[in-house]
């Protein structure tokens, strides 16, 4: 069985400061891992995905995530937050049986 | 890249009526389609897995007679919410397995009044 845990339900940062959204996974095999963003009343948008080609994955809008097997983590980061980054972020694990979603992290950007 | 087109994006229906949601894979063959549901402030939850040409596999607690899933072709899967009630109001989203991972539809916001 696979599980994905997003450690923070809400994260608040000031505009221009770094963003860190934490995600831990458990899996009996090498997972596919994704970060999705969902803006209000919009569908999910893929930010980036890890599929074992490289441990540091660069995504859209300046986001990146590093797969750390020793820590079973796949944290999402961005050097400088922008107001448009305010949204709900989902860490997702992919396996043969489908997708396992984290509960989501609501990112708040303070002006 | 692999794209799944989901329609409608929003639908409002009266209690007791049925609503059909379609997901089409536009440039690949989707042998497997996953249907998710998202309640407010909660994560997406898998409802069922549909495989082309066979019966869908429903997750525990999901009523198969209420949420009818049809995957008659390699490019189309449908979810029909039958006899909808206000508690069925939710965000429904499909996802298909592609050669490179997964792709999502854009979601359907269902409101039952």
Coordinates of C-alpha atoms in Angstrom, one line a residue:
Chain A
X1 CA 0.0 0.0 0.0
X2 CA 1.1 3.5 -0.7
X3 CA 0.6 6.6 1.4
X4 CA 1.3 10.2 0.9
X5 CA 1.5 12.7 3.8
X6 CA 1.5 16.4 3.4
X7 CA 2.8 17.7 6.7
X8 CA 1.2 21.1 6.7
X9 CA -2.4 21.9 6.0
X10 CA -1.6 25.6 5.7
X11 CA 1.6 27.5 4.9
X12 CA 1.8 31.2 4.9
X13 CA 4.7 33.1 3.5
X14 CA 5.4 36.7 2.5
X15 CA 5.7 37.6 -1.1
X16 CA 9.3 37.3 -2.3
X17 CA 10.3 34.8 0.4
X18 CA 11.0 31.1 -0.2
X19 CA 8.3 28.5 -0.2
X20 CA 8.6 25.0 1.2
X21 CA 5.7 22.6 1.0
X22 CA 6.5 19.2 2.7
X23 CA 5.5 15.8 1.5
X24 CA 6.5 12.4 2.7
X25 CA 5.6 9.1 1.1
X26 CA 5.7 5.5 1.9
X27 CA 5.8 2.9 -0.8
X28 CA 7.0 -0.7 -1.2
X29 CA 8.4 0.2 -4.5
X30 CA 9.9 3.1 -6.3
X31 CA 7.1 5.5 -6.7
X32 CA 6.1 8.1 -9.3
X33 CA 5.5 11.3 -7.4
X34 CA 3.8 14.4 -8.5
X35 CA 3.0 17.9 -7.3
X36 CA -0.3 19.4 -8.5
X37 CA -1.7 22.9 -8.0
X38 CA -5.3 23.8 -7.8
X39 CA -6.4 27.3 -8.0
X40 CA -9.9 28.2 -6.9
X41 CA -12.6 26.8 -9.2
X42 CA -10.0 25.4 -11.5
X43 CA -8.8 21.9 -12.3
X44 CA -5.6 20.4 -11.2
X45 CA -2.5 21.5 -13.0
X46 CA 0.7 19.4 -13.0
X47 CA 3.6 21.3 -11.5
X48 CA 6.2 18.6 -11.8
X49 CA 6.7 14.9 -11.6
X50 CA 9.4 12.5 -10.5
X51 CA 9.9 9.3 -12.4
X52 CA 13.4 8.2 -11.3
X53 CA 15.3 9.9 -14.1
X54 CA 16.6 12.6 -11.8
X55 CA 16.2 13.3 -8.1
X56 CA 15.9 17.1 -8.5
X57 CA 12.9 17.9 -10.6
X58 CA 12.2 21.3 -12.1
X59 CA 8.7 22.3 -12.8
X60 CA 6.7 25.1 -14.1
X61 CA 6.4 28.6 -12.5
X62 CA 9.8 28.3 -10.8
X63 CA 8.9 25.3 -8.6
X64 CA 11.2 22.4 -8.0
X65 CA 11.2 19.3 -5.8
X66 CA 13.9 16.9 -4.7
X67 CA 13.3 13.2 -4.2
X68 CA 15.2 12.0 -1.2
X69 CA 14.9 8.3 -0.8
X70 CA 16.7 8.2 2.6
X71 CA 14.1 10.6 4.0
X72 CA 11.2 9.3 1.9
X73 CA 10.5 12.9 1.1
X74 CA 9.5 14.9 -2.0
X75 CA 9.3 18.5 -0.7
X76 CA 8.2 21.3 -3.1
X77 CA 10.2 24.5 -3.1
X78 CA 10.3 27.9 -4.8
X79 CA 13.0 30.5 -4.1
X80 CA 10.6 33.5 -4.2
X81 CA 6.9 33.4 -3.7
X82 CA 4.5 35.4 -5.9
X83 CA 1.0 36.4 -5.1
X84 CA -0.3 34.2 -8.0
X85 CA 1.2 31.2 -6.2
X86 CA -1.7 31.3 -3.6
X87 CA -3.5 28.0 -4.2
X88 CA -4.0 24.5 -2.9
X89 CA -1.1 22.1 -3.6
X90 CA -1.3 18.3 -3.7
X91 CA 1.4 15.8 -3.4
X92 CA 0.5 12.7 -5.3
X93 CA 1.9 9.2 -5.5
X94 CA 1.4 7.1 -8.5
X95 CA 1.4 3.3 -8.6
X96 CA -0.1 0.4 -10.5
X97 CA -3.4 0.8 -8.6
X98 CA -3.8 4.4 -9.4
X99 CA -3.0 7.6 -7.5
X100 CA -2.7 8.4 -3.8
X101 CA -3.3 12.0 -2.9
X102 CA -2.0 13.9 0.0
X103 CA -4.6 16.0 1.9
X104 CA -3.4 19.2 0.3
X105 CA -1.5 22.2 1.6
X106 CA -3.1 25.6 1.3
X107 CA -0.5 28.2 0.4
X108 CA -1.2 31.7 1.5
X109 CA 1.0 34.6 0.2
X110 CA 1.1 37.7 2.4
X111 CA 1.8 41.0 0.6
Chain B
X1 CA 1.4 15.5 -24.6
X2 CA -1.4 13.2 -23.5
X3 CA -4.6 15.2 -22.9
X4 CA -7.9 14.2 -21.3
X5 CA -10.8 16.4 -22.1
X6 CA -13.5 16.4 -19.4
X7 CA -17.0 17.8 -19.9
X8 CA -18.9 19.6 -18.6
X9 CA -16.8 21.8 -16.4
X10 CA -19.8 22.9 -14.4
X11 CA -23.3 21.5 -14.1
X12 CA -26.2 22.4 -11.9
X13 CA -29.0 19.9 -11.8
X14 CA -32.2 19.3 -9.9
X15 CA -32.4 16.7 -7.2
X16 CA -33.5 13.4 -8.5
X17 CA -32.2 13.9 -12.0
X18 CA -29.1 12.2 -13.6
X19 CA -25.9 13.8 -14.8
X20 CA -23.4 12.4 -17.2
X21 CA -19.7 13.4 -17.1
X22 CA -17.5 12.5 -20.0
X23 CA -13.8 12.1 -20.2
X24 CA -12.1 11.7 -23.6
X25 CA -8.5 11.0 -24.3
X26 CA -7.6 13.1 -27.2
X27 CA -4.3 11.8 -28.5
X28 CA -3.7 8.5 -26.8
X29 CA -5.6 5.3 -25.9
X30 CA -6.7 5.2 -22.3
X31 CA -7.2 1.6 -21.3
X32 CA -7.6 2.6 -17.7
X33 CA -9.4 5.6 -16.4
X34 CA -9.7 6.7 -12.7
X35 CA -12.5 8.7 -11.3
X36 CA -12.0 10.9 -8.3
X37 CA -14.2 13.0 -6.1
X38 CA -13.2 15.9 -4.0
X39 CA -15.3 17.2 -1.1
X40 CA -14.7 20.7 0.0
X41 CA -11.4 21.1 1.9
X42 CA -10.6 17.5 1.4
X43 CA -8.3 15.7 -0.9
X44 CA -9.3 13.9 -4.0
X45 CA -10.6 10.4 -3.2
X46 CA -10.6 7.6 -5.7
X47 CA -14.1 6.4 -6.5
X48 CA -13.6 3.8 -9.1
X49 CA -11.3 2.4 -11.8
X50 CA -12.6 1.7 -15.2
X51 CA -11.0 -0.5 -17.8
X52 CA -12.0 -0.5 -21.4
X53 CA -14.4 -3.3 -22.2
X54 CA -14.9 -4.5 -18.6
X55 CA -16.8 -3.6 -15.5
X56 CA -15.5 -0.8 -13.3
X57 CA -13.9 -1.6 -10.0
X58 CA -15.4 0.5 -7.2
X59 CA -13.8 1.6 -4.0
X60 CA -15.3 0.6 -0.7
X61 CA -18.3 2.8 0.2
X62 CA -19.0 3.9 -3.4
X63 CA -22.4 2.9 -4.6
X64 CA -22.0 1.3 -8.0
X65 CA -25.7 1.7 -8.8
X66 CA -25.6 5.4 -8.1
X67 CA -22.3 6.2 -9.9
X68 CA -22.5 4.4 -13.2
X69 CA -19.2 4.1 -15.1
X70 CA -18.9 3.1 -18.7
X71 CA -15.7 2.7 -20.6
X72 CA -16.9 1.4 -23.9
X73 CA -14.0 2.6 -26.0
X74 CA -10.3 3.4 -25.6
X75 CA -11.0 7.1 -25.8
X76 CA -14.1 7.6 -23.8
X77 CA -15.1 6.9 -20.2
X78 CA -18.3 8.3 -18.6
X79 CA -19.5 8.7 -15.1
X80 CA -23.3 9.1 -14.6
X81 CA -24.5 10.3 -11.3
X82 CA -28.0 8.8 -11.0
X83 CA -30.8 10.3 -9.0
X84 CA -28.6 13.0 -7.8
X85 CA -29.0 14.6 -4.3
X86 CA -27.5 17.7 -2.8
X87 CA -24.9 15.5 -0.9
X88 CA -23.6 14.5 -4.3
X89 CA -22.5 18.0 -5.0
X90 CA -18.8 17.8 -5.4
X91 CA -15.9 18.1 -7.7
X92 CA -15.4 15.1 -9.9
X93 CA -12.2 14.5 -11.9
X94 CA -11.0 11.8 -14.1
X95 CA -7.5 10.6 -14.7
X96 CA -6.0 8.4 -17.3
X97 CA -2.8 6.4 -17.2
X98 CA -0.5 7.4 -20.1
X99 CA 2.8 6.0 -21.2
X100 CA 4.5 8.7 -19.2
X101 CA 2.4 8.6 -16.1
X102 CA -1.0 10.1 -15.5
X103 CA -3.0 12.9 -16.9
X104 CA -6.0 14.6 -15.5
X105 CA -9.2 16.0 -16.9
X106 CA -10.0 19.5 -15.9
X107 CA -12.7 18.4 -13.5
X108 CA -16.5 18.9 -13.2
X109 CA -18.1 21.0 -10.5
X110 CA -21.5 19.4 -9.8
X111 CA -24.1 21.3 -7.9
X112 CA -27.4 19.5 -7.1
X113 CA -30.2 21.8 -6.0

